[in-house]
């Protein structure tokens, strides 16, 4: 029987090439590594969750905006102020955008019996590597 009534309207989701990380776990590298670490991990995870290009651009925009805000505030404050906490705050705000955009696709991934990947090694690498990169860029721009 070729009746349209019996054809499925919801297509089977495309299986991701690599399992995604939990979006809520990105907060730790975001806090310790800053907005660039959060942005890179959010973009990689967004690709794994097959987010649209617009959502990926929002994540990239939030990361760049967080980094620029960190640069501006760090340049406005004197060197004796606690500028490290500013990077943590900017990273957490970037993570809020990531979490808002990735929670629903991640729940769909879990619903289809998916097992998330571990973020330990990539999280440490992003927090340390991109945290150092942010520090160098801030040092070059501010001083």
C-alpha positions as semicolon CSV with decimal commas, in nm:
position;residue;x (nm);y (nm);z (nm)
1;X;0,000;0,000;0,000
2;X;0,151;0,333;-0,110
3;X;-0,059;0,565;0,097
4;X;0,116;0,876;0,233
5;X;-0,056;0,818;0,561
6;X;0,173;0,525;0,633
7;X;0,503;0,691;0,543
8;X;0,705;0,812;0,840
9;X;0,737;1,187;0,879
10;X;1,028;1,177;1,119
11;X;1,346;1,053;0,962
12;X;1,602;0,854;1,156
13;X;1,871;1,085;1,294
14;X;2,214;1,065;1,139
15;X;2,458;0,898;1,375
16;X;2,744;1,129;1,474
17;X;3,093;1,029;1,364
18;X;3,228;1,078;1,716
19;X;3,013;1,078;2,027
20;X;2,959;1,426;2,170
21;X;3,061;1,547;2,513
22;X;2,810;1,649;2,775
23;X;2,742;2,022;2,722
24;X;2,730;2,075;3,098
25;X;3,085;1,941;3,133
26;X;3,224;2,219;2,914
27;X;3,178;2,458;3,207
28;X;3,498;2,334;3,374
29;X;3,735;2,411;3,085
30;X;3,538;2,734;3,031
31;X;3,597;2,842;3,391
32;X;3,965;2,751;3,401
33;X;4,058;2,819;3,037
34;X;3,841;3,119;2,949
35;X;3,611;3,198;2,658
36;X;3,843;3,070;2,384
37;X;3,859;2,724;2,542
38;X;3,481;2,719;2,579
39;X;3,434;2,834;2,221
40;X;3,663;2,570;2,068
41;X;3,510;2,286;2,270
42;X;3,161;2,416;2,196
43;X;3,230;2,429;1,822
44;X;3,374;2,077;1,815
45;X;3,083;1,945;2,019
46;X;2,838;2,134;1,799
47;X;2,980;1,961;1,492
48;X;2,946;1,627;1,669
49;X;2,583;1,706;1,749
50;X;2,521;1,821;1,389
51;X;2,413;2,171;1,489
52;X;2,317;2,412;1,215
53;X;2,564;2,663;1,079
54;X;2,371;2,946;1,247
55;X;2,407;2,783;1,588
56;X;2,778;2,726;1,532
57;X;2,816;3,092;1,436
58;X;2,636;3,194;1,757
59;X;2,881;2,986;1,959
60;X;3,177;3,140;1,775
61;X;3,034;3,488;1,824
62;X;2,984;3,431;2,195
63;X;3,344;3,313;2,231
64;X;3,488;3,608;2,041
65;X;3,263;3,852;2,229
66;X;3,371;3,700;2,561
67;X;3,738;3,729;2,468
68;X;3,700;4,091;2,350
69;X;3,513;4,176;2,670
70;X;3,795;4,019;2,869
71;X;4,051;4,226;2,677
72;X;3,859;4,549;2,731
73;X;3,802;4,495;3,102
74;X;4,161;4,381;3,158
75;X;4,293;4,689;2,976
76;X;4,065;4,915;3,180
77;X;4,178;4,772;3,515
78;X;4,520;4,813;3,664
79;X;4,761;4,520;3,678
80;X;4,712;4,465;4,052
81;X;4,344;4,382;4,014
82;X;4,227;4,024;3,992
83;X;4,206;3,993;3,615
84;X;4,202;3,613;3,625
85;X;3,845;3,605;3,755
86;X;3,737;3,815;3,456
87;X;3,847;3,536;3,222
88;X;3,653;3,283;3,427
89;X;3,339;3,495;3,416
90;X;3,373;3,547;3,039
91;X;3,425;3,172;2,994
92;X;3,114;3,087;3,196
93;X;2,904;3,335;2,996
94;X;3,030;3,173;2,676
95;X;2,940;2,832;2,819
96;X;2,585;2,954;2,891
97;X;2,535;3,015;2,518
98;X;2,684;2,673;2,438
99;X;2,464;2,496;2,690
100;X;2,151;2,671;2,567
101;X;2,217;2,564;2,208
102;X;2,339;2,208;2,273
103;X;2,119;2,067;2,548
104;X;1,827;1,967;2,326
105;X;2,038;1,790;2,058
106;X;2,237;1,619;2,333
107;X;1,916;1,490;2,495
108;X;1,813;1,350;2,157
109;X;2,152;1,179;2,134
110;X;2,103;1,024;2,479
111;X;1,747;0,923;2,391
112;X;1,883;0,719;2,101
113;X;2,096;0,518;2,347
114;X;2,411;0,715;2,281
115;X;2,701;0,715;2,523
116;X;2,882;1,049;2,559
117;X;3,258;1,074;2,517
118;X;3,496;1,172;2,795
119;X;3,600;1,537;2,809
120;X;3,891;1,490;3,051
121;X;4,186;1,496;2,808
122;X;4,037;1,748;2,560
123;X;3,919;1,964;2,850
124;X;4,264;1,979;3,009
125;X;4,426;2,045;2,670
126;X;4,183;2,327;2,589
127;X;4,199;2,485;2,935
128;X;4,579;2,482;2,947
129;X;4,660;2,547;2,581
130;X;4,401;2,812;2,510
131;X;4,437;2,963;2,857
132;X;4,805;3,021;2,782
133;X;4,716;3,159;2,438
134;X;4,470;3,404;2,598
135;X;4,733;3,512;2,849
136;X;4,987;3,576;2,573
137;X;4,736;3,769;2,362
138;X;4,633;3,979;2,661
139;X;4,997;4,046;2,746
140;X;5,069;4,156;2,388
141;X;4,758;4,373;2,352
142;X;4,744;4,533;2,697
143;X;5,114;4,594;2,753
